[in-house]
């Protein structure tokens, strides 16, 4: 087993935004320079909500193209498609037999769905809940354990899933860790950066998120990006008056796209007065566009010729399967079916 294997799943539902780029894509690409990395498009997780075949096909390619355009190097990272590693689903079946239903009843996403029904006055609290949503944490555990991943970079909302994965691996290890053809699954750790500084605000100042509809999509065409930035609400402080950078959304966004010297300079200019919100937004647009422009072009090239994306995912999936097969063989021997 490799010392450190970093693995994460990319759920292909909807377009990526600046928050995903700063909070997930950039750190994962930095980790790829240092560790053994496995990043995959979690298409069977998306299936729970995306039931339109063309939409799912598009989202899988778009998710992979986004990461490739941002600099993910398939020679450095194994990038693959979850559904192309069927060993995952056999391991899911094995884990299902070891996981108490009560654990699933307590899962956040499932409980939230029931709470929503309750609040809406629907008496069947399971209305609209499919088994895919209920089993979601077991499938996610299988994704992680099938690659013997040791580190799983995720957002804070996913931390319960990583704890569940460690619990489920523990049930397996208690039962099958020793004896005969015993096999012990490594317990993964979540890598979660929830420092304030790593959270990108949306246009309304809350955390940027698709669910708040306050996001700026990652690959907006240049003119639309400019408009989206111009539309970020600001107060009516006159140009010449001093301004507080720390309560300014455009300033906070800017800090993620320029170096520390520029941040210090812009801060000084705002605090001193003489720089208007419009000037700040222009600087923000220039900085975001300079960083994302070439990536947007690459994304569009890839999407115009999706065969390239499909080939990269296929090649990565072959590599991922080799590793998954070896793990599944040990699991099969340990449980007594082989
Ligand atoms: P959303 O809230 O838009 O649905 P997701 O939950 O799909 O976003 O997030 C996917 C990844 O992007 C996670 O790793 C998450 O931590 C990161 N991320 C999402 N929004 C932000 C944000 N505003 N700032 C920093 N990272 C973010
Ligand atoms: N559940 C994750 C999300 O919603 C995506 C995901 C699926 C994942 N399988 C994973 C993340 C395995 C890390 C490891 O964002």
mmCIF file of N, CA and C in Angstrom, residues 146-241:
data_model
loop_
_atom_site.group_PDB
_atom_site.id
_atom_site.type_symbol
_atom_site.label_atom_id
_atom_site.label_comp_id
_atom_site.label_asym_id
_atom_site.label_seq_id
_atom_site.Cartn_x
_atom_site.Cartn_y
_atom_site.Cartn_z
ATOM 1 N N UNK A 146 -12.133 1.111 -1.562
ATOM 2 C CA UNK A 146 -11.709 0.270 -2.692
ATOM 3 C C UNK A 146 -10.334 0.697 -3.208
ATOM 4 N N UNK A 147 -9.946 1.940 -2.937
ATOM 5 C CA UNK A 147 -8.617 2.425 -3.360
ATOM 6 C C UNK A 147 -7.639 2.467 -2.181
ATOM 7 N N UNK A 148 -8.059 1.993 -1.041
ATOM 8 C CA UNK A 148 -7.249 2.072 0.179
ATOM 9 C C UNK A 148 -6.748 3.502 0.397
ATOM 10 N N UNK A 149 -7.656 4.460 0.191
ATOM 11 C CA UNK A 149 -7.255 5.862 0.368
ATOM 12 C C UNK A 149 -6.990 6.151 1.835
ATOM 13 N N UNK A 150 -5.971 6.955 2.100
ATOM 14 C CA UNK A 150 -5.654 7.321 3.483
ATOM 15 C C UNK A 150 -6.136 8.736 3.811
ATOM 16 N N UNK A 151 -6.213 9.596 2.785
ATOM 17 C CA UNK A 151 -6.593 10.998 2.997
ATOM 18 C C UNK A 151 -7.675 11.376 2.001
ATOM 19 N N UNK A 152 -8.719 12.044 2.526
ATOM 20 C CA UNK A 152 -9.832 12.406 1.659
ATOM 21 C C UNK A 152 -10.134 13.900 1.813
ATOM 22 N N UNK A 153 -9.651 14.718 0.881
ATOM 23 C CA UNK A 153 -9.945 16.150 0.953
ATOM 24 C C UNK A 153 -11.396 16.417 0.566
ATOM 25 N N UNK A 154 -12.147 17.030 1.455
ATOM 26 C CA UNK A 154 -13.564 17.333 1.194
ATOM 27 C C UNK A 154 -13.969 18.620 1.898
ATOM 28 N N UNK A 155 -15.136 19.115 1.549
ATOM 29 C CA UNK A 155 -15.700 20.260 2.252
ATOM 30 C C UNK A 155 -16.267 19.806 3.593
ATOM 31 N N UNK A 156 -16.494 20.777 4.483
ATOM 32 C CA UNK A 156 -16.979 20.458 5.835
ATOM 33 C C UNK A 156 -18.277 19.637 5.814
ATOM 34 N N UNK A 157 -19.139 19.903 4.829
ATOM 35 C CA UNK A 157 -20.424 19.201 4.769
ATOM 36 C C UNK A 157 -20.254 17.698 4.556
ATOM 37 N N UNK A 158 -19.063 17.272 4.150
ATOM 38 C CA UNK A 158 -18.844 15.850 3.886
ATOM 39 C C UNK A 158 -18.161 15.129 5.055
ATOM 40 N N UNK A 159 -17.903 15.852 6.160
ATOM 41 C CA UNK A 159 -17.075 15.237 7.196
ATOM 42 C C UNK A 159 -17.782 14.027 7.829
ATOM 43 N N UNK A 160 -19.103 14.085 7.961
ATOM 44 C CA UNK A 160 -19.796 12.923 8.531
ATOM 45 C C UNK A 160 -19.584 11.683 7.656
ATOM 46 N N UNK A 161 -19.550 11.892 6.347
ATOM 47 C CA UNK A 161 -19.351 10.749 5.446
ATOM 48 C C UNK A 161 -17.984 10.088 5.654
ATOM 49 N N UNK A 162 -17.000 10.896 5.976
ATOM 50 C CA UNK A 162 -15.660 10.316 6.192
ATOM 51 C C UNK A 162 -15.655 9.555 7.529
ATOM 52 N N UNK A 163 -16.327 10.147 8.530
ATOM 53 C CA UNK A 163 -16.418 9.428 9.817
ATOM 54 C C UNK A 163 -17.147 8.101 9.615
ATOM 55 N N UNK A 164 -18.212 8.119 8.858
ATOM 56 C CA UNK A 164 -18.951 6.877 8.579
ATOM 57 C C UNK A 164 -18.063 5.860 7.873
ATOM 58 N N UNK A 165 -17.243 6.361 6.940
ATOM 59 C CA UNK A 165 -16.352 5.445 6.212
ATOM 60 C C UNK A 165 -15.405 4.750 7.190
ATOM 61 N N UNK A 166 -14.860 5.525 8.121
ATOM 62 C CA UNK A 166 -13.954 4.933 9.109
ATOM 63 C C UNK A 166 -14.718 3.942 9.993
ATOM 64 N N UNK A 167 -15.960 4.275 10.371
ATOM 65 C CA UNK A 167 -16.775 3.347 11.176
ATOM 66 C C UNK A 167 -17.003 2.046 10.410
ATOM 67 N N UNK A 168 -17.379 2.186 9.142
ATOM 68 C CA UNK A 168 -17.721 1.007 8.346
ATOM 69 C C UNK A 168 -16.472 0.141 8.122
ATOM 70 N N UNK A 169 -15.332 0.802 7.873
ATOM 71 C CA UNK A 169 -14.076 0.047 7.724
ATOM 72 C C UNK A 169 -13.783 -0.682 9.041
ATOM 73 N N UNK A 170 -14.099 -0.035 10.166
ATOM 74 C CA UNK A 170 -13.892 -0.656 11.477
ATOM 75 C C UNK A 170 -14.745 -1.909 11.647
ATOM 76 N N UNK A 171 -16.020 -1.860 11.216
ATOM 77 C CA UNK A 171 -16.878 -3.060 11.307
ATOM 78 C C UNK A 171 -16.242 -4.198 10.509
ATOM 79 N N UNK A 172 -15.741 -3.848 9.326
ATOM 80 C CA UNK A 172 -15.120 -4.873 8.476
ATOM 81 C C UNK A 172 -13.880 -5.437 9.176
ATOM 82 N N UNK A 173 -13.034 -4.536 9.680
ATOM 83 C CA UNK A 173 -11.771 -4.982 10.270
ATOM 84 C C UNK A 173 -11.996 -5.834 11.514
ATOM 85 N N UNK A 174 -13.007 -5.466 12.329
ATOM 86 C CA UNK A 174 -13.290 -6.254 13.534
ATOM 87 C C UNK A 174 -13.643 -7.686 13.172
ATOM 88 N N UNK A 175 -14.377 -7.817 12.096
ATOM 89 C CA UNK A 175 -14.852 -9.137 11.706
ATOM 90 C C UNK A 175 -13.807 -9.909 10.914
ATOM 91 N N UNK A 176 -13.104 -9.226 10.031
ATOM 92 C CA UNK A 176 -12.260 -9.922 9.051
ATOM 93 C C UNK A 176 -10.790 -9.507 9.092
ATOM 94 N N UNK A 177 -10.429 -8.707 10.084
ATOM 95 C CA UNK A 177 -9.056 -8.184 10.118
ATOM 96 C C UNK A 177 -8.002 -9.234 10.399
ATOM 97 N N UNK A 178 -8.386 -10.282 11.133
ATOM 98 C CA UNK A 178 -7.388 -11.299 11.440
ATOM 99 C C UNK A 178 -7.849 -12.677 11.012
ATOM 100 N N UNK A 179 -6.915 -13.602 11.203
ATOM 101 C CA UNK A 179 -7.260 -15.011 10.940
ATOM 102 C C UNK A 179 -7.139 -15.336 9.476
ATOM 103 N N UNK A 180 -7.244 -16.612 9.141
ATOM 104 C CA UNK A 180 -7.185 -17.145 7.775
ATOM 105 C C UNK A 180 -6.646 -16.184 6.733
ATOM 106 N N UNK A 181 -7.575 -15.725 5.913
ATOM 107 C CA UNK A 181 -7.159 -14.816 4.839
ATOM 108 C C UNK A 181 -7.462 -13.377 5.250
ATOM 109 N N UNK A 182 -7.326 -13.097 6.528
ATOM 110 C CA UNK A 182 -7.685 -11.787 7.093
ATOM 111 C C UNK A 182 -7.145 -10.610 6.295
ATOM 112 N N UNK A 183 -7.899 -9.541 6.336
ATOM 113 C CA UNK A 183 -7.498 -8.347 5.584
ATOM 114 C C UNK A 183 -7.998 -7.127 6.349
ATOM 115 N N UNK A 184 -7.146 -6.134 6.474
ATOM 116 C CA UNK A 184 -7.494 -4.927 7.222
ATOM 117 C C UNK A 184 -7.555 -3.736 6.281
ATOM 118 N N UNK A 185 -8.692 -3.075 6.270
ATOM 119 C CA UNK A 185 -8.840 -1.867 5.439
ATOM 120 C C UNK A 185 -8.214 -0.684 6.173
ATOM 121 N N UNK A 186 -7.422 0.135 5.488
ATOM 122 C CA UNK A 186 -6.890 1.332 6.167
ATOM 123 C C UNK A 186 -8.019 2.313 6.473
ATOM 124 N N UNK A 187 -7.956 2.957 7.647
ATOM 125 C CA UNK A 187 -8.986 3.938 8.006
ATOM 126 C C UNK A 187 -8.611 5.299 7.415
ATOM 127 N N UNK A 188 -9.494 5.875 6.619
ATOM 128 C CA UNK A 188 -9.155 7.154 5.984
ATOM 129 C C UNK A 188 -9.359 8.335 6.939
ATOM 130 N N UNK A 189 -8.629 9.399 6.655
ATOM 131 C CA UNK A 189 -8.806 10.660 7.399
ATOM 132 C C UNK A 189 -9.351 11.711 6.446
ATOM 133 N N UNK A 190 -10.263 12.530 6.941
ATOM 134 C CA UNK A 190 -10.730 13.658 6.132
ATOM 135 C C UNK A 190 -9.701 14.782 6.174
ATOM 136 N N UNK A 191 -9.494 15.436 5.065
ATOM 137 C CA UNK A 191 -8.626 16.613 5.037
ATOM 138 C C UNK A 191 -9.558 17.788 4.781
ATOM 139 N N UNK A 192 -9.858 18.518 5.863
ATOM 140 C CA UNK A 192 -10.891 19.547 5.774
ATOM 141 C C UNK A 192 -10.307 20.892 6.182
ATOM 142 N N UNK A 193 -10.320 21.831 5.255
ATOM 143 C CA UNK A 193 -9.840 23.166 5.571
ATOM 144 C C UNK A 193 -11.063 24.044 5.789
ATOM 145 N N UNK A 194 -11.378 24.297 7.074
ATOM 146 C CA UNK A 194 -12.551 25.151 7.273
ATOM 147 C C UNK A 194 -12.164 26.482 7.898
ATOM 148 N N UNK A 195 -10.923 26.900 7.617
ATOM 149 C CA UNK A 195 -10.533 28.222 8.107
ATOM 150 C C UNK A 195 -11.348 29.267 7.349
ATOM 151 N N UNK A 196 -11.695 30.328 8.050
ATOM 152 C CA UNK A 196 -12.484 31.420 7.453
ATOM 153 C C UNK A 196 -11.873 31.868 6.129
ATOM 154 N N UNK A 197 -10.531 31.945 6.141
ATOM 155 C CA UNK A 197 -9.824 32.509 4.987
ATOM 156 C C UNK A 197 -10.019 31.682 3.726
ATOM 157 N N UNK A 198 -10.376 30.417 3.891
ATOM 158 C CA UNK A 198 -10.487 29.574 2.698
ATOM 159 C C UNK A 198 -11.909 29.552 2.140
ATOM 160 N N UNK A 199 -12.820 30.262 2.811
ATOM 161 C CA UNK A 199 -14.207 30.288 2.327
ATOM 162 C C UNK A 199 -14.415 31.528 1.459
ATOM 163 N N UNK A 200 -14.833 31.301 0.250
ATOM 164 C CA UNK A 200 -15.077 32.422 -0.661
ATOM 165 C C UNK A 200 -16.512 32.917 -0.467
ATOM 166 N N UNK A 201 -16.708 34.239 -0.286
ATOM 167 C CA UNK A 201 -18.082 34.727 -0.160
ATOM 168 C C UNK A 201 -18.770 34.781 -1.520
ATOM 169 N N UNK A 202 -20.079 34.634 -1.511
ATOM 170 C CA UNK A 202 -20.862 34.833 -2.719
ATOM 171 C C UNK A 202 -21.229 36.302 -2.852
ATOM 172 N N UNK A 203 -21.970 36.656 -3.898
ATOM 173 C CA UNK A 203 -22.244 38.077 -4.157
ATOM 174 C C UNK A 203 -23.038 38.732 -3.025
ATOM 175 N N UNK A 204 -23.731 37.924 -2.199
ATOM 176 C CA UNK A 204 -24.501 38.512 -1.095
ATOM 177 C C UNK A 204 -23.748 38.472 0.236
ATOM 178 N N UNK A 205 -22.480 38.025 0.198
ATOM 179 C CA UNK A 205 -21.674 38.023 1.414
ATOM 180 C C UNK A 205 -21.731 36.722 2.190
ATOM 181 N N UNK A 206 -22.765 35.873 1.935
ATOM 182 C CA UNK A 206 -22.760 34.550 2.569
ATOM 183 C C UNK A 206 -21.784 33.668 1.807
ATOM 184 N N UNK A 207 -21.489 32.465 2.329
ATOM 185 C CA UNK A 207 -20.605 31.536 1.611
ATOM 186 C C UNK A 207 -21.120 31.324 0.188
ATOM 187 N N UNK A 208 -20.224 31.400 -0.790
ATOM 188 C CA UNK A 208 -20.671 31.175 -2.164
ATOM 189 C C UNK A 208 -21.139 29.730 -2.303
ATOM 190 N N UNK A 209 -22.360 29.552 -2.813
ATOM 191 C CA UNK A 209 -22.900 28.205 -2.923
ATOM 192 C C UNK A 209 -24.019 28.175 -3.967
ATOM 193 N N UNK A 210 -24.051 27.052 -4.700
ATOM 194 C CA UNK A 210 -25.143 26.903 -5.670
ATOM 195 C C UNK A 210 -26.488 26.991 -4.971
ATOM 196 N N UNK A 211 -26.540 26.449 -3.733
ATOM 197 C CA UNK A 211 -27.847 26.412 -3.076
ATOM 198 C C UNK A 211 -28.320 27.790 -2.622
ATOM 199 N N UNK A 212 -27.410 28.764 -2.502
ATOM 200 C CA UNK A 212 -27.863 30.125 -2.167
ATOM 201 C C UNK A 212 -28.054 30.972 -3.428
ATOM 202 N N UNK A 213 -27.689 30.403 -4.566
ATOM 203 C CA UNK A 213 -27.786 31.136 -5.826
ATOM 204 C C UNK A 213 -27.063 32.488 -5.755
ATOM 205 N N UNK A 214 -25.928 32.470 -5.114
ATOM 206 C CA UNK A 214 -25.140 33.705 -4.975
ATOM 207 C C UNK A 214 -23.761 33.505 -5.592
ATOM 208 N N UNK A 215 -23.688 32.557 -6.534
ATOM 209 C CA UNK A 215 -22.374 32.158 -7.039
ATOM 210 C C UNK A 215 -22.033 32.803 -8.380
ATOM 211 N N UNK A 216 -20.747 32.828 -8.656
ATOM 212 C CA UNK A 216 -20.261 33.270 -9.967
ATOM 213 C C UNK A 216 -19.676 32.035 -10.646
ATOM 214 N N UNK A 217 -20.304 31.585 -11.747
ATOM 215 C CA UNK A 217 -19.808 30.378 -12.408
ATOM 216 C C UNK A 217 -18.357 30.540 -12.877
ATOM 217 N N UNK A 218 -17.624 29.429 -12.831
ATOM 218 C CA UNK A 218 -16.183 29.453 -13.080
ATOM 219 C C UNK A 218 -15.834 29.879 -14.498
ATOM 220 N N UNK A 219 -16.552 29.366 -15.472
ATOM 221 C CA UNK A 219 -16.165 29.632 -16.855
ATOM 222 C C UNK A 219 -17.169 30.505 -17.590
ATOM 223 N N UNK A 220 -17.656 31.540 -16.910
ATOM 224 C CA UNK A 220 -18.512 32.513 -17.590
ATOM 225 C C UNK A 220 -17.728 33.157 -18.723
ATOM 226 N N UNK A 221 -18.358 33.395 -19.872
ATOM 227 C CA UNK A 221 -17.682 34.152 -20.915
ATOM 228 C C UNK A 221 -17.267 35.522 -20.362
ATOM 229 N N UNK A 222 -16.197 36.053 -20.928
ATOM 230 C CA UNK A 222 -15.581 37.272 -20.392
ATOM 231 C C UNK A 222 -16.590 38.402 -20.109
ATOM 232 N N UNK A 223 -17.472 38.687 -21.083
ATOM 233 C CA UNK A 223 -18.392 39.824 -20.889
ATOM 234 C C UNK A 223 -19.380 39.549 -19.750
ATOM 235 N N UNK A 224 -19.782 38.283 -19.627
ATOM 236 C CA UNK A 224 -20.727 37.958 -18.535
ATOM 237 C C UNK A 224 -20.035 37.979 -17.181
ATOM 238 N N UNK A 225 -18.768 37.574 -17.178
ATOM 239 C CA UNK A 225 -18.000 37.625 -15.930
ATOM 240 C C UNK A 225 -17.902 39.085 -15.467
ATOM 241 N N UNK A 226 -17.613 39.961 -16.435
ATOM 242 C CA UNK A 226 -17.493 41.385 -16.103
ATOM 243 C C UNK A 226 -18.812 41.878 -15.498
ATOM 244 N N UNK A 227 -19.927 41.517 -16.136
ATOM 245 C CA UNK A 227 -21.242 41.959 -15.636
ATOM 246 C C UNK A 227 -21.515 41.387 -14.250
ATOM 247 N N UNK A 228 -21.205 40.107 -14.055
ATOM 248 C CA UNK A 228 -21.483 39.477 -12.758
ATOM 249 C C UNK A 228 -20.699 40.190 -11.658
ATOM 250 N N UNK A 229 -19.469 40.563 -11.959
ATOM 251 C CA UNK A 229 -18.655 41.251 -10.944
ATOM 252 C C UNK A 229 -19.183 42.672 -10.710
ATOM 253 N N UNK A 230 -19.589 43.339 -11.802
ATOM 254 C CA UNK A 230 -20.136 44.699 -11.662
ATOM 255 C C UNK A 230 -21.419 44.706 -10.818
ATOM 256 N N UNK A 231 -22.150 43.600 -10.871
ATOM 257 C CA UNK A 231 -23.435 43.542 -10.153
ATOM 258 C C UNK A 231 -23.300 43.209 -8.666
ATOM 259 N N UNK A 232 -22.087 42.905 -8.194
ATOM 260 C CA UNK A 232 -21.945 42.598 -6.760
ATOM 261 C C UNK A 232 -22.359 43.844 -5.961
ATOM 262 N N UNK A 233 -23.338 43.694 -5.043
ATOM 263 C CA UNK A 233 -23.810 44.879 -4.319
ATOM 264 C C UNK A 233 -22.707 45.520 -3.462
ATOM 265 N N UNK A 234 -22.638 46.840 -3.489
ATOM 266 C CA UNK A 234 -21.717 47.573 -2.607
ATOM 267 C C UNK A 234 -22.494 48.767 -2.058
ATOM 268 N N UNK A 235 -21.987 49.364 -0.998
ATOM 269 C CA UNK A 235 -22.732 50.508 -0.436
ATOM 270 C C UNK A 235 -22.427 51.772 -1.247
ATOM 271 N N UNK A 236 -22.982 52.903 -0.783
ATOM 272 C CA UNK A 236 -22.868 54.096 -1.620
ATOM 273 C C UNK A 236 -21.794 55.055 -1.109
ATOM 274 N N UNK A 237 -20.786 54.515 -0.402
ATOM 275 C CA UNK A 237 -19.689 55.385 0.065
ATOM 276 C C UNK A 237 -19.061 56.094 -1.143
ATOM 277 N N UNK A 238 -18.938 57.425 -1.081
ATOM 278 C CA UNK A 238 -18.334 58.135 -2.219
ATOM 279 C C UNK A 238 -16.882 57.713 -2.446
ATOM 280 N N UNK A 239 -16.442 57.884 -3.696
ATOM 281 C CA UNK A 239 -15.092 57.457 -4.104
ATOM 282 C C UNK A 239 -14.020 57.945 -3.131
ATOM 283 N N UNK A 240 -14.116 59.222 -2.731
ATOM 284 C CA UNK A 240 -13.014 59.810 -1.961
ATOM 285 C C UNK A 240 -12.988 59.365 -0.485
ATOM 286 N N UNK A 241 -14.095 58.769 -0.009
ATOM 287 C CA UNK A 241 -14.146 58.391 1.412
ATOM 288 C C UNK A 241 -13.399 57.086 1.697
#
